PDB file of C-alpha atoms in Angstrom:
ATOM      1  CA  MET A   1     -55.539 -86.539 297.009  1.00 96.00           C
ATOM      2  CA  ILE A   2     -54.085 -83.030 297.485  1.00 98.00           C
ATOM      3  CA  GLU A   3     -54.879 -79.908 299.456  1.00 97.00           C
ATOM      4  CA  ILE A   4     -53.417 -76.460 300.010  1.00 96.00           C
ATOM      5  CA  LYS A   5     -51.921 -75.742 303.432  1.00 95.00           C
ATOM      6  CA  ILE A   6     -49.381 -73.410 305.013  1.00 92.00           C
ATOM      7  CA  SER A   7     -45.847 -74.400 304.001  1.00 93.00           C
ATOM      8  CA  THR A   8     -42.896 -74.174 306.369  1.00 90.00           C
ATOM      9  CA  LEU A   9     -40.553 -73.506 303.430  1.00 87.00           C
ATOM     10  CA  SER A  10     -41.308 -69.797 303.531  1.00 76.00           C
ATOM     11  CA  ASP A  11     -42.377 -67.254 306.072  1.00 74.00           C
ATOM     12  CA  GLY A  12     -43.593 -64.789 303.479  1.00 72.00           C
ATOM     13  CA  GLU A  13     -47.074 -63.554 302.784  1.00 74.00           C
ATOM     14  CA  PHE A  14     -47.762 -66.326 300.264  1.00 74.00           C
ATOM     15  CA  ASN A  15     -46.370 -69.320 302.125  1.00 87.00           C
ATOM     16  CA  ARG A  16     -48.786 -71.940 300.843  1.00 92.00           C
ATOM     17  CA  GLY A  17     -47.965 -75.320 299.387  1.00 95.00           C
ATOM     18  CA  VAL A  18     -49.546 -78.476 298.002  1.00 98.00           C
ATOM     19  CA  PHE A  19     -49.814 -81.408 300.416  1.00 98.00           C
ATOM     20  CA  ALA A  20     -50.839 -85.038 300.017  1.00 99.00           C
ATOM     21  CA  THR A  21     -54.089 -86.013 301.765  1.00 99.00           C
ATOM     22  CA  ARG A  22     -53.298 -89.707 301.264  1.00 99.00           C
ATOM     23  CA  ASP A  23     -50.288 -91.839 300.392  1.00 99.00           C
ATOM     24  CA  ILE A  24     -49.308 -91.349 296.747  1.00 99.00           C
ATOM     25  CA  THR A  25     -47.372 -93.995 294.851  1.00 99.00           C
ATOM     26  CA  LYS A  26     -44.287 -93.215 292.740  1.00 99.00           C
ATOM     27  CA  GLY A  27     -45.396 -92.522 289.159  1.00 98.00           C
ATOM     28  CA  GLU A  28     -48.989 -91.692 290.099  1.00 99.00           C
ATOM     29  CA  LEU A  29     -50.610 -88.669 288.465  1.00 99.00           C
ATOM     30  CA  ILE A  30     -51.115 -86.056 291.177  1.00 98.00           C
ATOM     31  CA  HIS A  31     -52.647 -83.125 289.304  1.00 98.00           C
ATOM     32  CA  GLU A  32     -53.395 -81.887 285.789  1.00 98.00           C
ATOM     33  CA  ALA A  33     -53.084 -78.108 285.726  1.00 98.00           C
ATOM     34  CA  PRO A  34     -54.666 -76.394 282.705  1.00 98.00           C
ATOM     35  CA  VAL A  35     -52.636 -73.532 281.263  1.00 97.00           C
ATOM     36  CA  ILE A  36     -53.227 -70.146 279.752  1.00 96.00           C
ATOM     37  CA  SER A  37     -50.377 -69.595 277.321  1.00 96.00           C
ATOM     38  CA  TYR A  38     -49.254 -66.398 275.663  1.00 96.00           C
ATOM     39  CA  PRO A  39     -46.423 -65.367 273.314  1.00 96.00           C
ATOM     40  CA  ASN A  40     -43.162 -64.441 275.029  1.00 94.00           C
ATOM     41  CA  GLU A  41     -43.272 -60.902 273.647  1.00 94.00           C
ATOM     42  CA  GLU A  42     -46.367 -60.274 275.812  1.00 94.00           C
ATOM     43  CA  HIS A  43     -44.492 -61.263 278.984  1.00 91.00           C
ATOM     44  CA  GLU A  44     -43.343 -57.670 279.538  1.00 91.00           C
ATOM     45  CA  HIS A  45     -46.901 -56.917 280.676  1.00 93.00           C
ATOM     46  CA  ILE A  46     -46.980 -59.886 283.074  1.00 91.00           C
ATOM     47  CA  GLU A  47     -43.583 -58.858 284.524  1.00 88.00           C
ATOM     48  CA  LYS A  48     -45.289 -55.832 286.057  1.00 91.00           C
ATOM     49  CA  THR A  49     -47.498 -58.108 288.165  1.00 90.00           C
ATOM     50  CA  LEU A  50     -47.170 -60.754 290.845  1.00 85.00           C
ATOM     51  CA  LEU A  51     -48.014 -63.377 288.198  1.00 88.00           C
ATOM     52  CA  ALA A  52     -44.478 -63.081 286.805  1.00 85.00           C
ATOM     53  CA  ASP A  53     -43.238 -65.116 289.781  1.00 81.00           C
ATOM     54  CA  TYR A  54     -45.546 -67.962 288.787  1.00 85.00           C
ATOM     55  CA  ALA A  55     -45.038 -68.119 285.004  1.00 89.00           C
ATOM     56  CA  PHE A  56     -43.542 -71.216 283.359  1.00 90.00           C
ATOM     57  CA  GLU A  57     -41.793 -71.632 280.024  1.00 90.00           C
ATOM     58  CA  TYR A  58     -44.229 -73.248 277.599  1.00 94.00           C
ATOM     59  CA  GLY A  59     -42.512 -74.404 274.459  1.00 92.00           C
ATOM     60  CA  ILE A  60     -40.094 -72.329 272.450  1.00 92.00           C
ATOM     61  CA  ASN A  61     -41.912 -69.017 272.071  1.00 94.00           C
ATOM     62  CA  HIS A  62     -44.549 -69.087 274.787  1.00 96.00           C
ATOM     63  CA  THR A  63     -44.997 -68.673 278.502  1.00 94.00           C
ATOM     64  CA  ALA A  64     -47.855 -70.092 280.556  1.00 96.00           C
ATOM     65  CA  ILE A  65     -49.804 -69.316 283.675  1.00 96.00           C
ATOM     66  CA  LEU A  66     -50.904 -72.528 285.369  1.00 96.00           C
ATOM     67  CA  LEU A  67     -54.408 -72.872 286.729  1.00 96.00           C
ATOM     68  CA  GLY A  68     -55.703 -75.188 289.420  1.00 95.00           C
ATOM     69  CA  TYR A  69     -53.027 -75.961 292.000  1.00 96.00           C
ATOM     70  CA  GLY A  70     -50.267 -75.752 289.388  1.00 95.00           C
ATOM     71  CA  MET A  71     -48.787 -72.482 290.600  1.00 92.00           C
ATOM     72  CA  LEU A  72     -48.761 -73.565 294.253  1.00 94.00           C
ATOM     73  CA  PHE A  73     -46.213 -76.395 294.148  1.00 95.00           C
ATOM     74  CA  ASN A  74     -43.067 -75.245 295.959  1.00 92.00           C
ATOM     75  CA  HIS A  75     -39.474 -75.776 294.826  1.00 91.00           C
ATOM     76  CA  SER A  76     -36.908 -78.168 296.230  1.00 92.00           C
ATOM     77  CA  TYR A  77     -33.650 -79.603 294.930  1.00 93.00           C
ATOM     78  CA  GLU A  78     -34.861 -82.788 296.652  1.00 94.00           C
ATOM     79  CA  ALA A  79     -38.178 -82.915 294.801  1.00 97.00           C
ATOM     80  CA  ASN A  80     -40.662 -85.723 295.343  1.00 98.00           C
ATOM     81  CA  ALA A  81     -42.693 -84.832 292.250  1.00 98.00           C
ATOM     82  CA  VAL A  82     -42.020 -83.943 288.643  1.00 97.00           C
ATOM     83  CA  TYR A  83     -44.078 -82.297 285.927  1.00 96.00           C
ATOM     84  CA  ASP A  84     -44.479 -82.962 282.223  1.00 96.00           C
ATOM     85  CA  ILE A  85     -45.858 -80.426 279.791  1.00 96.00           C
ATOM     86  CA  ASN A  86     -48.746 -81.948 277.843  1.00 98.00           C
ATOM     87  CA  PHE A  87     -49.059 -79.727 274.780  1.00 97.00           C
ATOM     88  CA  ASP A  88     -51.918 -81.809 273.332  1.00 97.00           C
ATOM     89  CA  ASN A  89     -54.118 -81.230 276.391  1.00 98.00           C
ATOM     90  CA  HIS A  90     -52.625 -77.816 277.280  1.00 97.00           C
ATOM     91  CA  THR A  91     -51.812 -78.978 280.804  1.00 98.00           C
ATOM     92  CA  PHE A  92     -48.870 -79.399 283.132  1.00 97.00           C
ATOM     93  CA  ASP A  93     -49.166 -82.929 284.510  1.00 98.00           C
ATOM     94  CA  PHE A  94     -47.647 -83.473 287.955  1.00 98.00           C
ATOM     95  CA  PHE A  95     -46.489 -86.995 288.888  1.00 98.00           C
ATOM     96  CA  ALA A  96     -45.025 -88.483 292.060  1.00 98.00           C
ATOM     97  CA  TYR A  97     -41.274 -88.930 291.556  1.00 98.00           C
ATOM     98  CA  THR A  98     -41.037 -90.864 294.822  1.00 98.00           C
ATOM     99  CA  ASP A  99     -43.607 -92.399 297.135  1.00 99.00           C
ATOM    100  CA  ILE A 100     -45.250 -89.545 299.049  1.00 99.00           C
ATOM    101  CA  LYS A 101     -46.822 -90.015 302.470  1.00 99.00           C
ATOM    102  CA  ALA A 102     -50.120 -88.441 303.532  1.00 99.00           C
ATOM    103  CA  GLY A 103     -49.433 -85.020 305.056  1.00 98.00           C
ATOM    104  CA  GLU A 104     -46.152 -84.549 303.175  1.00 98.00           C
ATOM    105  CA  GLU A 105     -45.623 -81.423 301.070  1.00 98.00           C
ATOM    106  CA  ILE A 106     -45.371 -82.141 297.352  1.00 98.00           C
ATOM    107  CA  LEU A 107     -42.293 -80.415 295.911  1.00 97.00           C
ATOM    108  CA  ILE A 108     -40.983 -79.949 292.376  1.00 96.00           C
ATOM    109  CA  ASN A 109     -37.683 -78.677 291.010  1.00 93.00           C
ATOM    110  CA  TYR A 110     -38.475 -75.383 289.284  1.00 88.00           C
ATOM    111  CA  ASN A 111     -35.647 -76.031 286.822  1.00 85.00           C
ATOM    112  CA  GLY A 112     -37.854 -78.682 285.214  1.00 84.00           C
ATOM    113  CA  GLU A 113     -35.715 -81.739 285.898  1.00 87.00           C
ATOM    114  CA  VAL A 114     -35.486 -83.379 289.313  1.00 89.00           C
ATOM    115  CA  ASP A 115     -31.679 -83.547 289.304  1.00 88.00           C
ATOM    116  CA  ASN A 116     -31.028 -80.069 287.833  1.00 86.00           C
ATOM    117  CA  MET A 117     -29.109 -78.171 290.523  1.00 87.00           C
ATOM    118  CA  ASP A 118     -28.740 -74.899 288.602  1.00 84.00           C
ATOM    119  CA  PRO A 119     -29.499 -71.741 290.575  1.00 78.00           C
ATOM    120  CA  LEU A 120     -33.077 -70.537 290.200  1.00 74.00           C
ATOM    121  CA  TRP A 121     -33.599 -67.591 287.877  1.00 64.00           C
ATOM    122  CA  PHE A 122     -35.495 -65.496 290.418  1.00 63.00           C
ATOM    123  CA  ASN A 123     -32.946 -65.627 293.214  1.00 63.00           C
ATOM    124  CA  LYS A 124     -30.949 -62.433 293.788  1.00 53.00           C
ATOM    125  CA  ASP A 125     -27.698 -64.309 293.417  1.00 59.00           C
ATOM    126  CA  TYR A 126     -28.692 -65.993 290.156  1.00 52.00           C
ATOM    127  CA  GLU A 127     -26.632 -63.820 287.823  1.00 60.00           C
ATOM    128  CA  GLU A 128     -23.669 -63.950 290.176  1.00 66.00           C
ATOM    129  CA  ALA A 129     -23.898 -67.747 290.399  1.00 61.00           C
ATOM    130  CA  ILE A 130     -24.125 -68.091 286.609  1.00 63.00           C
ATOM    131  CA  ALA A 131     -21.087 -65.838 286.139  1.00 70.00           C
ATOM    132  CA  LYS A 132     -19.137 -67.870 288.699  1.00 72.00           C
ATOM    133  CA  GLN A 133     -20.170 -71.126 287.014  1.00 75.00           C
ATOM    134  CA  GLU A 134     -19.078 -69.797 283.618  1.00 79.00           C
ATOM    135  CA  GLU A 135     -15.737 -68.694 285.087  1.00 82.00           C
ATOM    136  CA  LEU A 136     -15.154 -72.155 286.590  1.00 83.00           C
ATOM    137  CA  GLU A 137     -15.970 -73.805 283.265  1.00 84.00           C
ATOM    138  CA  LYS A 138     -13.559 -71.450 281.504  1.00 86.00           C
ATOM    139  CA  GLU A 139     -10.807 -72.307 284.002  1.00 86.00           C
ATOM    140  CA  GLU A 140     -11.432 -76.040 283.513  1.00 85.00           C
ATOM    141  CA  LYS A 141     -11.138 -75.671 279.735  1.00 86.00           C
ATOM    142  CA  GLU A 142      -7.867 -73.765 280.131  1.00 85.00           C
ATOM    143  CA  LYS A 143      -6.491 -76.497 282.407  1.00 84.00           C
ATOM    144  CA  GLU A 144      -7.485 -79.139 279.853  1.00 83.00           C
ATOM    145  CA  LYS A 145      -5.623 -77.232 277.135  1.00 83.00           C
ATOM    146  CA  GLU A 146      -2.520 -77.047 279.330  1.00 82.00           C
ATOM    147  CA  THR A 147      -2.525 -80.802 279.995  1.00 77.00           C
ATOM    148  CA  ASN A 148      -2.986 -81.704 276.320  1.00 70.00           C
TER     149      ASN A 148
END
């Protein structure tokens, strides 16, 4: 159903992605990725490695490294797949959010929800974008106070 190929989304050293080998129907389970979870306080050790770029939040006090193809799904704000965390099975379950054609790259929104357009935490401009967003929200609240 899926395979790893070179992705055109990046020209970096690790420019791989997950691609459909056949048509996949909306709602169909694409992949169950087992996880290795660890307490958040241990993440400082992972941050010193390349694995930090591939870690996912896993509940309130844990982080997880995904096995299988789980860490190879690329990000898009126009995702065609979504994932659910299955705490009972200790897996991230990837489902087709839309119909996906054979040969198409399977993309998820790293923010966790398909329609979440927040800046990604690992982008250089993340902190700047968050500060700008907070400033805009503050200005909107002040305008609301003035009109009331």
